[in-house]
CSV table of N, CA and C in Angstrom, one decimal:
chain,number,residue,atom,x,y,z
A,1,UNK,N,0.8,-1.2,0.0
A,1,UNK,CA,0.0,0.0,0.0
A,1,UNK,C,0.9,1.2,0.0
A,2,UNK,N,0.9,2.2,-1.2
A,2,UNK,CA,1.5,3.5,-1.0
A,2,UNK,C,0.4,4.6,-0.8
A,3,UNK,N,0.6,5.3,0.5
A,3,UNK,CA,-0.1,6.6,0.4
A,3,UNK,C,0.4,7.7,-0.7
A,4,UNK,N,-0.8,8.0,-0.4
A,4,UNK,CA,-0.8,9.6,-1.4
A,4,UNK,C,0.1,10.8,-1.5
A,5,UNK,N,0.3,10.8,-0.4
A,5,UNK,CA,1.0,12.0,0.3
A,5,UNK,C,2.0,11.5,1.1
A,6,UNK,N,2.3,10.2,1.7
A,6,UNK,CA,3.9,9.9,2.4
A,6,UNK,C,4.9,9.4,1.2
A,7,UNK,N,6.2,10.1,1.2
A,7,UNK,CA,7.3,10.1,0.2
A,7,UNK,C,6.7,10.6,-1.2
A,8,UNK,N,5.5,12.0,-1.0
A,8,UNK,CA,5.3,12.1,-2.5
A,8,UNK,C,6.1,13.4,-3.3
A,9,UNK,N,6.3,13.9,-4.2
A,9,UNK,CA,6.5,15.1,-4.6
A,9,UNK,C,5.9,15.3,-5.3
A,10,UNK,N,5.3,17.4,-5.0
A,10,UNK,CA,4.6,17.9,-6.0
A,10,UNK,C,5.3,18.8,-6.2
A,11,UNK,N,5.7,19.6,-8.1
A,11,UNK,CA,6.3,20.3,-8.6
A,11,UNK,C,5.3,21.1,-8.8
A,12,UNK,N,5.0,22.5,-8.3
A,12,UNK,CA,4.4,23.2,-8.9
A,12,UNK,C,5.3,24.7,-9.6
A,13,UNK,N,5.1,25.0,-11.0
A,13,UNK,CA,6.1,25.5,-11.9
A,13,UNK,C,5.6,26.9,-12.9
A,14,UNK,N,6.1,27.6,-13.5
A,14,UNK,CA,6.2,28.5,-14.3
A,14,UNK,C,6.5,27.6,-15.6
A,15,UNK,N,6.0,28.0,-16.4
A,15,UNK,CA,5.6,27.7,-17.9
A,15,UNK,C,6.7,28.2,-19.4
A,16,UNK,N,7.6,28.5,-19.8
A,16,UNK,CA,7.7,29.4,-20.9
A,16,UNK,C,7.9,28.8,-21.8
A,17,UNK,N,7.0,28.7,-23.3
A,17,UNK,CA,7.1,27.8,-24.0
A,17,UNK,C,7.1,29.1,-25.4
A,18,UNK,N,8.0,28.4,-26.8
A,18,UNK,CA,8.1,29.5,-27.9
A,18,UNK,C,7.1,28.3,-28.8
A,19,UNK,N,6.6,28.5,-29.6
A,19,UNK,CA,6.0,27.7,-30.7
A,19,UNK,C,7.1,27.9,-31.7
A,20,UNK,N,7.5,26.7,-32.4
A,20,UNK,CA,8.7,27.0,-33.4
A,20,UNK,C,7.6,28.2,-34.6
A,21,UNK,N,8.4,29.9,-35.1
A,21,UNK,CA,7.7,30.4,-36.2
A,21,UNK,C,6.9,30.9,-35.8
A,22,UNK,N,6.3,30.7,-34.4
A,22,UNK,CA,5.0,31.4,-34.0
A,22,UNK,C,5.3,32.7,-32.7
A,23,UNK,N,4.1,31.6,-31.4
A,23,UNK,CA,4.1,32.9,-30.6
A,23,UNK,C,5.1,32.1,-29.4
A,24,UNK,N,4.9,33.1,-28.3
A,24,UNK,CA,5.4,32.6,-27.2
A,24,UNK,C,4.0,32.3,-26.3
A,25,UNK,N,4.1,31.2,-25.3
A,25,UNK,CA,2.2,30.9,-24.8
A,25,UNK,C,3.2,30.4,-23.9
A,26,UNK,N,2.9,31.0,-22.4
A,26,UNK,CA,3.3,30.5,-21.1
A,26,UNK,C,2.2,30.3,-20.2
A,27,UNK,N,2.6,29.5,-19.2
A,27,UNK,CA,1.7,29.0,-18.2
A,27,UNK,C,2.2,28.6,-16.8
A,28,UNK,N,1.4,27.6,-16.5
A,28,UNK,CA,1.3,27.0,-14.9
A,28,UNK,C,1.9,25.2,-15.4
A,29,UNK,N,2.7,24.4,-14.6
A,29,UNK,CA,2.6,23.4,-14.5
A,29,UNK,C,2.5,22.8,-13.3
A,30,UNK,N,2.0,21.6,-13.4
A,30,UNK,CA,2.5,20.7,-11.6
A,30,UNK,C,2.5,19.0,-11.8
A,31,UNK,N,3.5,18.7,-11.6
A,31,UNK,CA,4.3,17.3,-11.8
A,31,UNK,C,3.8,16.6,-10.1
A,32,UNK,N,3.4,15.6,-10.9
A,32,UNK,CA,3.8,14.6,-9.2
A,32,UNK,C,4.3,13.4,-9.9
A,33,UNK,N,5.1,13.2,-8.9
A,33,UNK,CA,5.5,11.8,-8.9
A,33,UNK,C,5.3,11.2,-7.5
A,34,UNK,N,6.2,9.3,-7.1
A,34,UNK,CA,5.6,9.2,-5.2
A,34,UNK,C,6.9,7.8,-5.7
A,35,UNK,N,7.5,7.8,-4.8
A,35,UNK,CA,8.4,6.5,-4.6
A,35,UNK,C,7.6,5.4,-5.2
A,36,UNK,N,6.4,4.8,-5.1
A,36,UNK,CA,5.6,4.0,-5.3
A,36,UNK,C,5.5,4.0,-6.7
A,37,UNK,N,5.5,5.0,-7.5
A,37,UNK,CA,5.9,5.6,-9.4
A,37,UNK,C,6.7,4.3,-9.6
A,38,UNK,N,7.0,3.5,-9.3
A,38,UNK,CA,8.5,3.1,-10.4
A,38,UNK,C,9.8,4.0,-9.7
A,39,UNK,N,9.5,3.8,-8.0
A,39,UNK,CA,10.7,5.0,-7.5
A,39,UNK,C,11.6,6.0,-8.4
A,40,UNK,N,10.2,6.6,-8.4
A,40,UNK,CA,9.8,8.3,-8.9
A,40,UNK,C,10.8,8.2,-10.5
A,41,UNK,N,10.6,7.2,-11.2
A,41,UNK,CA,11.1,7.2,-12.5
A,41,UNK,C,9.7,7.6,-13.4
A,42,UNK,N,8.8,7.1,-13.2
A,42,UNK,CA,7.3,7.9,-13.8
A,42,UNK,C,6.8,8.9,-12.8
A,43,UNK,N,6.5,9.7,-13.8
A,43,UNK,CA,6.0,11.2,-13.6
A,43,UNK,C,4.8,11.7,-14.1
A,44,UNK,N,3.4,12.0,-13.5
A,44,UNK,CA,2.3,12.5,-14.1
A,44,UNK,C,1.9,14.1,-13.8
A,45,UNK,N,1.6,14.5,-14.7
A,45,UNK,CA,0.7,16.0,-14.3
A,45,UNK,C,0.2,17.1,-15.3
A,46,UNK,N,-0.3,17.9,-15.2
A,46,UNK,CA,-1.5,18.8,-16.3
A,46,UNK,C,-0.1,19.7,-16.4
A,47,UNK,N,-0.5,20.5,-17.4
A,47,UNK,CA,0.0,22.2,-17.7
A,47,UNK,C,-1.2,22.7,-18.2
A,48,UNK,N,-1.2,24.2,-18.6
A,48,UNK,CA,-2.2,25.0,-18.9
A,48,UNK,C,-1.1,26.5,-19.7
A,49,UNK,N,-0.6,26.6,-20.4
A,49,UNK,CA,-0.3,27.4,-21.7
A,49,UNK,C,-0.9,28.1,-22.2
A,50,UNK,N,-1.2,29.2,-22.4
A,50,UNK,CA,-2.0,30.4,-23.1
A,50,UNK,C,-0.7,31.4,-23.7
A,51,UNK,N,-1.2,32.0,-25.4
A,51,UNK,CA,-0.6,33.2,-25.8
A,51,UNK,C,-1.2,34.5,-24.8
A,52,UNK,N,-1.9,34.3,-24.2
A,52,UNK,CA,-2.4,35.2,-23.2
A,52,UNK,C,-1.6,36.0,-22.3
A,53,UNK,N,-0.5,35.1,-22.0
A,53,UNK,CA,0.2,35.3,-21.2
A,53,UNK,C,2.0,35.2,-21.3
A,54,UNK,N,1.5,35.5,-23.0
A,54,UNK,CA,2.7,35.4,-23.8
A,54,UNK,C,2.7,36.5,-24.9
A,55,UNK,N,2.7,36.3,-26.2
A,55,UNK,CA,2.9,37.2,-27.1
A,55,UNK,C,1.3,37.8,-27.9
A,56,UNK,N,-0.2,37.6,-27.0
A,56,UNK,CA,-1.4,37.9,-26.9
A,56,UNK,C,-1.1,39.2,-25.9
A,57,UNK,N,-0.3,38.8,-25.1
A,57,UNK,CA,-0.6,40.1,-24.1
A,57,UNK,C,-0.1,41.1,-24.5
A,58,UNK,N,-0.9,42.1,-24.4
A,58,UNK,CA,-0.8,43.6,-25.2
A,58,UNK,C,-0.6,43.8,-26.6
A,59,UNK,N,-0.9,42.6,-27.1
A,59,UNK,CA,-1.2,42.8,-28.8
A,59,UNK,C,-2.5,42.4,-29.1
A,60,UNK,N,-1.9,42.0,-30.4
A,60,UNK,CA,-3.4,41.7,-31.4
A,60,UNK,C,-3.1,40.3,-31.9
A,61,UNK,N,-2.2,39.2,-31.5
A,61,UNK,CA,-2.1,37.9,-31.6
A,61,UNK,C,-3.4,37.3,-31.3
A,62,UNK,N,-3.0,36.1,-31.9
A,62,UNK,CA,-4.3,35.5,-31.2
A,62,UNK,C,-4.0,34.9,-29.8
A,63,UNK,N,-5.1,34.4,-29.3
A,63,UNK,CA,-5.2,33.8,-28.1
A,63,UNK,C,-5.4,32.8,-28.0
A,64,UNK,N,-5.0,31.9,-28.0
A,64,UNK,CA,-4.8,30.6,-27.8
A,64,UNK,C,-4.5,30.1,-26.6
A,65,UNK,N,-5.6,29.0,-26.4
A,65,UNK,CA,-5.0,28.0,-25.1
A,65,UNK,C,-4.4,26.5,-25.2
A,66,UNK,N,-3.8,26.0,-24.3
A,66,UNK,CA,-3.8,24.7,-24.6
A,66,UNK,C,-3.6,23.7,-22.9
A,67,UNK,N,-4.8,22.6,-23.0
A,67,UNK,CA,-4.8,22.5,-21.7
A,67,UNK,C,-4.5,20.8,-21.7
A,68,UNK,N,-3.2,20.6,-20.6
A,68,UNK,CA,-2.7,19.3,-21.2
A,68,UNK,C,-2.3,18.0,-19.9
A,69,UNK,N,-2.6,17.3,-20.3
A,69,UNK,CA,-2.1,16.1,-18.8
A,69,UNK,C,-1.2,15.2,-20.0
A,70,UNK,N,-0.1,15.0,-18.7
A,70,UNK,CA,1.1,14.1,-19.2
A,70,UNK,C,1.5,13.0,-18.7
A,71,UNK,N,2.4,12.1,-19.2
A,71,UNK,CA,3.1,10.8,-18.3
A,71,UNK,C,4.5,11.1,-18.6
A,72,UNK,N,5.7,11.1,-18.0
A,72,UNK,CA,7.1,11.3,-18.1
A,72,UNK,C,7.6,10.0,-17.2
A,73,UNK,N,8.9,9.5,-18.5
A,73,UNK,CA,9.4,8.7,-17.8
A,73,UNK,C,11.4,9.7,-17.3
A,74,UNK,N,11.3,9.6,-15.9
A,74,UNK,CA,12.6,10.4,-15.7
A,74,UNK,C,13.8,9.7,-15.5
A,75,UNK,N,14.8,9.5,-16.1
A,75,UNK,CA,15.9,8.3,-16.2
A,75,UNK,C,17.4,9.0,-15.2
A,76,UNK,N,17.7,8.3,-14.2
A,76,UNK,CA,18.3,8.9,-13.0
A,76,UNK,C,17.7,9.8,-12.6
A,77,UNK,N,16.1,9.6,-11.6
A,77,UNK,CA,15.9,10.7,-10.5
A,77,UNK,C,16.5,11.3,-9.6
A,78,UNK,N,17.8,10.7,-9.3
A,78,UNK,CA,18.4,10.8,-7.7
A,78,UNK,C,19.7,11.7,-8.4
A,79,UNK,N,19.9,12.4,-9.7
A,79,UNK,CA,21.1,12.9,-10.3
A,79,UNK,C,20.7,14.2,-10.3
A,80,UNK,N,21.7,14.5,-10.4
A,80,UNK,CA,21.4,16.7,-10.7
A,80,UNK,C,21.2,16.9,-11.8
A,81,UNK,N,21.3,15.9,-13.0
A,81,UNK,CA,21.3,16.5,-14.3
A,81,UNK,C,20.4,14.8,-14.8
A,82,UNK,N,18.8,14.8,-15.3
A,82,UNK,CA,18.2,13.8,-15.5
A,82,UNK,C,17.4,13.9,-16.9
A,83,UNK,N,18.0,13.0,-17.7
A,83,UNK,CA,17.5,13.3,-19.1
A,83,UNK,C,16.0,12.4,-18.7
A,84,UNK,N,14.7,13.4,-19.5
A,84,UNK,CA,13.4,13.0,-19.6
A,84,UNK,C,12.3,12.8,-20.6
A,85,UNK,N,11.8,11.9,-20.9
A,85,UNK,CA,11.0,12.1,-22.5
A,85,UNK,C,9.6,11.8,-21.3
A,86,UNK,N,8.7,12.6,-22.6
A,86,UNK,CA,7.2,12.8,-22.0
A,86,UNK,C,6.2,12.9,-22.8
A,87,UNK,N,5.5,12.1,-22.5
A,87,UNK,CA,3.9,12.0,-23.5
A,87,UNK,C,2.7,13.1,-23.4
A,88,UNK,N,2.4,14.0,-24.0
A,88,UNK,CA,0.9,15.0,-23.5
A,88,UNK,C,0.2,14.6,-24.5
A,89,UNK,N,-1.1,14.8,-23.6
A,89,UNK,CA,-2.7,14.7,-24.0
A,89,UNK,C,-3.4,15.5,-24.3
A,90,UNK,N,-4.1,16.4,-24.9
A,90,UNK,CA,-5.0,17.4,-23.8
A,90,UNK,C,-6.0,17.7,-25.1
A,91,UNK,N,-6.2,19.6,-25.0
A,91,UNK,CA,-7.1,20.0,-25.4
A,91,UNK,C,-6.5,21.2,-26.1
A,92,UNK,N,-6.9,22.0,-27.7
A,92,UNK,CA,-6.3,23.1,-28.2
A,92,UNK,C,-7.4,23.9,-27.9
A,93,UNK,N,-7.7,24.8,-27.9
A,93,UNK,CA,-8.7,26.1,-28.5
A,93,UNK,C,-7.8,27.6,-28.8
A,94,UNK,N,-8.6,28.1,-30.0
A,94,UNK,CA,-7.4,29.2,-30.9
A,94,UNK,C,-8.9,30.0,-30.3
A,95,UNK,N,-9.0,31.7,-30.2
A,95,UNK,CA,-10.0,32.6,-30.3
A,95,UNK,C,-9.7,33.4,-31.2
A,96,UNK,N,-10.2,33.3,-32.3
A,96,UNK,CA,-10.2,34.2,-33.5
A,96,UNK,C,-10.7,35.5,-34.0
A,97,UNK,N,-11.6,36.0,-32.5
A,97,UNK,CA,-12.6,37.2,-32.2
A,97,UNK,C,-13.1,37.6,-32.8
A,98,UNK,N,-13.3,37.1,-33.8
A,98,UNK,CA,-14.7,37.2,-35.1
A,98,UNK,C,-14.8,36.4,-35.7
A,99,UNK,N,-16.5,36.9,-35.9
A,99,UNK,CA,-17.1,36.1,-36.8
A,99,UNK,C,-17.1,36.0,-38.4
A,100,UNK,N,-15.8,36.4,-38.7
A,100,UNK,CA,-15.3,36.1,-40.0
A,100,UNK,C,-14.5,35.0,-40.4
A,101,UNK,N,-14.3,34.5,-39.8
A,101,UNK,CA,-13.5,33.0,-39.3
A,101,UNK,C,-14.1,32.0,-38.4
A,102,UNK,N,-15.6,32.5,-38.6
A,102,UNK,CA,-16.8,31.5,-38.1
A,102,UNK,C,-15.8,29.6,-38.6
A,103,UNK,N,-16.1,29.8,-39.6
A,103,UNK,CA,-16.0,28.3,-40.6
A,103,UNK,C,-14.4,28.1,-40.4
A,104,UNK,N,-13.4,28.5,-39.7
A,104,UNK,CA,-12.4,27.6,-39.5
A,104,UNK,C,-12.0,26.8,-38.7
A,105,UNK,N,-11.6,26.3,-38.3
A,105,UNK,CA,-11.3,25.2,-37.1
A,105,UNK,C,-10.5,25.9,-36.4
A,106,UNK,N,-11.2,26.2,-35.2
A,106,UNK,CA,-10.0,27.0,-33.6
A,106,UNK,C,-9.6,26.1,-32.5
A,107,UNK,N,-10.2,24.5,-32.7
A,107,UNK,CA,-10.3,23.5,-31.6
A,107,UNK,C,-9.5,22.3,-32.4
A,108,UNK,N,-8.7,21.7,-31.3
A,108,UNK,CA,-8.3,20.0,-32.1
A,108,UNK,C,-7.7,19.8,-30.5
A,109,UNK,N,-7.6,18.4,-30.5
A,109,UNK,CA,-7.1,17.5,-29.7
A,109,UNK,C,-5.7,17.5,-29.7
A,110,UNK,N,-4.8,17.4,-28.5
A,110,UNK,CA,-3.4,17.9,-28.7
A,110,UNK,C,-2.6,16.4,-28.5
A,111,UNK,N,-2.0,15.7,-29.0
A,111,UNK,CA,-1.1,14.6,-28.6
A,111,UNK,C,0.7,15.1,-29.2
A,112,UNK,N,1.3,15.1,-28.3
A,112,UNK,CA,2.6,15.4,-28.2
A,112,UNK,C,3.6,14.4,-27.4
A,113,UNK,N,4.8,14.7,-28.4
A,113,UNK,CA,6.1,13.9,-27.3
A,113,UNK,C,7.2,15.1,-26.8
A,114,UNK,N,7.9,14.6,-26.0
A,114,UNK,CA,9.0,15.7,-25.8
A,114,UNK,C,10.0,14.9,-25.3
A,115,UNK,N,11.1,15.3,-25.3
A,115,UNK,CA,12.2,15.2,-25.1
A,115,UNK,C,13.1,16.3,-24.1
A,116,UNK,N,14.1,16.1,-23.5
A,116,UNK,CA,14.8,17.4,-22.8
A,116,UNK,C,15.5,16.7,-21.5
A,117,UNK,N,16.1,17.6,-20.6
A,117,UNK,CA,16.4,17.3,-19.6
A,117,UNK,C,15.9,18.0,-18.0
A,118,UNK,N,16.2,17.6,-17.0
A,118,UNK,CA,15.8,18.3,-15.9
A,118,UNK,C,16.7,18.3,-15.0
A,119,UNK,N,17.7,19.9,-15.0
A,119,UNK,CA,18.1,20.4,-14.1
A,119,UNK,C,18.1,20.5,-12.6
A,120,UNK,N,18.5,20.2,-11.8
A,120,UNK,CA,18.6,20.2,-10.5
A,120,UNK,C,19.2,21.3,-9.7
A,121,UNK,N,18.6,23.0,-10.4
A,121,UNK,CA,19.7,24.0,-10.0
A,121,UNK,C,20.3,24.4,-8.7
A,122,UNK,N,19.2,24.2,-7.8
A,122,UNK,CA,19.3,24.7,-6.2
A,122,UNK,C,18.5,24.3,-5.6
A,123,UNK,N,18.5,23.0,-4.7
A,123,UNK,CA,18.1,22.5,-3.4
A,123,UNK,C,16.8,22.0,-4.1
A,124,UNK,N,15.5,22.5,-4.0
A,124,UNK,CA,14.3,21.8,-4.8
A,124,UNK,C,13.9,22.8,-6.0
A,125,UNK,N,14.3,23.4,-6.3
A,125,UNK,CA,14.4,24.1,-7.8
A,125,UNK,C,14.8,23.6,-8.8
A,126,UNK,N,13.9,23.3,-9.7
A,126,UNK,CA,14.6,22.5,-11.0
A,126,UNK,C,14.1,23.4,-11.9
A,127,UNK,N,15.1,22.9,-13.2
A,127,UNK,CA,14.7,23.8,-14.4
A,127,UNK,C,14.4,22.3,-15.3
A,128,UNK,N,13.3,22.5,-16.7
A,128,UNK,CA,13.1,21.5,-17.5
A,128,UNK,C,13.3,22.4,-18.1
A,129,UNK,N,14.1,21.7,-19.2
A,129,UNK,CA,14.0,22.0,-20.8
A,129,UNK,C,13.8,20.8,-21.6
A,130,UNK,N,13.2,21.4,-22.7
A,130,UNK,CA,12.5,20.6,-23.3
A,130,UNK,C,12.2,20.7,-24.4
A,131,UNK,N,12.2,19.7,-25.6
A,131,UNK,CA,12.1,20.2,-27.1
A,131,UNK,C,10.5,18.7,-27.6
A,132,UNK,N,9.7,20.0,-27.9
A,132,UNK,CA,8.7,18.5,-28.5
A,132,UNK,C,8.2,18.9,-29.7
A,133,UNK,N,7.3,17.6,-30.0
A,133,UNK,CA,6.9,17.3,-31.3
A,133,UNK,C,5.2,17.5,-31.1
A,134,UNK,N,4.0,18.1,-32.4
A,134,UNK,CA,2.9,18.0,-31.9
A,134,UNK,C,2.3,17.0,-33.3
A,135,UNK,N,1.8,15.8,-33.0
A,135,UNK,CA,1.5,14.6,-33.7
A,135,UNK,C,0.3,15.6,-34.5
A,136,UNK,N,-0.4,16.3,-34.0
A,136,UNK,CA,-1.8,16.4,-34.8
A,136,UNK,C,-1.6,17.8,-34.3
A,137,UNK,N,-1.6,18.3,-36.0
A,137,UNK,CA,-1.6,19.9,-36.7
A,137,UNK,C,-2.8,20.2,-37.4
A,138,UNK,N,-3.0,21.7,-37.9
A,138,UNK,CA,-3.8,22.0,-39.3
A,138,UNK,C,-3.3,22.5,-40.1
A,139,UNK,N,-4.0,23.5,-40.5
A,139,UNK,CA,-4.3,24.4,-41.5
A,139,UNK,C,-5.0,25.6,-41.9
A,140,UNK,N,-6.0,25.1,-41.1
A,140,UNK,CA,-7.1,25.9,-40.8
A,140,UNK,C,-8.3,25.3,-41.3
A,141,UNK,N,-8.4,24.9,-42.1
A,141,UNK,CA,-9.3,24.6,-43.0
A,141,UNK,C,-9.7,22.6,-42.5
A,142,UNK,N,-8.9,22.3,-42.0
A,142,UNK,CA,-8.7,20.7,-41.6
A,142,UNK,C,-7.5,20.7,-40.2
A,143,UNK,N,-8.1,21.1,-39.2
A,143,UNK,CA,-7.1,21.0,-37.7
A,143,UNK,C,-7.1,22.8,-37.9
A,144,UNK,N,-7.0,22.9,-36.5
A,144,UNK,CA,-6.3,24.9,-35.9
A,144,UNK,C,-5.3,25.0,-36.9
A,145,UNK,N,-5.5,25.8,-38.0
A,145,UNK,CA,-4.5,26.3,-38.3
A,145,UNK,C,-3.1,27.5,-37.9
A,146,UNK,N,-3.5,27.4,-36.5
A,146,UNK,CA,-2.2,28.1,-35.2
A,146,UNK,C,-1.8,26.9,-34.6
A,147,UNK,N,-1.2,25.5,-34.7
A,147,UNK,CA,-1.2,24.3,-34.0
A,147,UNK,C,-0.2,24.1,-34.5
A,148,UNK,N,1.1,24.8,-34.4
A,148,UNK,CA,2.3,23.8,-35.6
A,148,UNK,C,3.0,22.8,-34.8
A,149,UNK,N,3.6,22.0,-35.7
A,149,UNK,CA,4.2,21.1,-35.0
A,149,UNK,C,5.5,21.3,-33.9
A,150,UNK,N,6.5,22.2,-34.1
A,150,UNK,CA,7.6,22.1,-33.1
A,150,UNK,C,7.2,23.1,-32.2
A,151,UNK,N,8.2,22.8,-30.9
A,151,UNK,CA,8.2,23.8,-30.3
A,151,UNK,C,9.1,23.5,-28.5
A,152,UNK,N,9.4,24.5,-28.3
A,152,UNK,CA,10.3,23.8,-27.0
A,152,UNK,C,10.4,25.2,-25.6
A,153,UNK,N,10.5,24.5,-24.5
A,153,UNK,CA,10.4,25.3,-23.3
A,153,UNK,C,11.2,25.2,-22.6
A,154,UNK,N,10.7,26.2,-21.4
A,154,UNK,CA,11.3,26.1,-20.0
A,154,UNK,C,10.6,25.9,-19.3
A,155,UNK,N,10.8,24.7,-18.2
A,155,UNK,CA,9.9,25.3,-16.9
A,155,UNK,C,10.5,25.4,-15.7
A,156,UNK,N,10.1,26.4,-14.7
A,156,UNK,CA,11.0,26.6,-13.7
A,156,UNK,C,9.6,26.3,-12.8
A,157,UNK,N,10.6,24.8,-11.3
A,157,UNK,CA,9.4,24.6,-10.7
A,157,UNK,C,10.4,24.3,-9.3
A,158,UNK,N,8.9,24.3,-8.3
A,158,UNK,CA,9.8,24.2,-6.7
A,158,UNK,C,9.0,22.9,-6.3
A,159,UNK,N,9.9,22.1,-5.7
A,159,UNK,CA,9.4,20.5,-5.4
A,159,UNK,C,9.5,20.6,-3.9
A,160,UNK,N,7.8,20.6,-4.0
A,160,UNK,CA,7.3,20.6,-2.3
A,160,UNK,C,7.0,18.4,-1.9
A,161,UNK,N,8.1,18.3,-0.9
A,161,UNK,CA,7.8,16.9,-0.6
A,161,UNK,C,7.2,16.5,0.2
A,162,UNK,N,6.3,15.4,0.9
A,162,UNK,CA,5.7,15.2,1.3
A,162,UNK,C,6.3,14.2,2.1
A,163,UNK,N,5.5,14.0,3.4
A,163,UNK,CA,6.2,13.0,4.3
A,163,UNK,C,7.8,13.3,4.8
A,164,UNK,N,8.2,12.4,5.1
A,164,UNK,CA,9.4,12.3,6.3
A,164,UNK,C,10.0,11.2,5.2
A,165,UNK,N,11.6,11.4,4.8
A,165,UNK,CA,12.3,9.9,4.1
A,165,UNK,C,13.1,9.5,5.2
């Protein structure tokens, strides 16, 4: 039996992600992992990304969100420097703010991989970087045509642990 919260850690993180060619769309993440993981070699948790909070703010970009839950497998947890690949799920929506672009597609389903590593810079401060791929794009006309495929980040997060080791 593993509890929820004895030997768990939660990452809660800052966002900064560029779209390759596009915008910049930052957010919130939060990672948990628990000894009971595969001793904390699998990793699950949501992000939430908006140009809103990126290259939307104080322009005339679009606004875009993207809201996503992931699985990461982390290869040497116990190292200062841990290379990580990671699967996301989620959800796109583009706002187009008129109804002149009624008839294009501003929604699709997001499936992505990533690749990168995770930093160990100071005590429970880590940095991810990270370069991924987005399986399912458009056009506009067939998928969000704001959805490109590449794109890579930062996240800066503080790992609150749980329990007594």
């Amino acid at each position: 039996m593993c509890p929820f919260l004895l030997y768990a850690e939660f990452s809660p993180g800052l966002r900064l992600q560029k779209t390759h060619q596009l915008y910049w769309e930052n957010g919130i993440t939060l990672d948990y992992t628990h000894d009971c993981l595969l001793d904390q070699h699998l990793h699950v948790g949501l992000s939430f990304i908006s140009s809103r909070f990126g290259t939307a703010l104080n322009s005339n970009a679009l606004k875009q969100d993207h809201y996503m839950l992931y699985g990461a497998w982390v290869f040497r947890p116990d190292e200062s420097l841990q290379p990580v690949v990671r699967l996301n799920t989620g959800y796109f929506i583009a706002d187009y703010e008129s109804d002149l672009f009624n008839d294009l597609d501003n929604t699709s389903l997001l499936l992505s991989a990533e690749t990168g590593f995770i930093v160990n810079a100071y005590k429970q401060l880590d940095l991810l970087l990270m370069l991924g791929y987005n399986f399912i794009t458009g056009d506009g006309t067939s998928g969000a045509g704001t959805l490109f495929p590449l794109f890579y980040y930062l996240s800066v997060s503080w790992t609150l642990k749980g329990g007594a080791r």
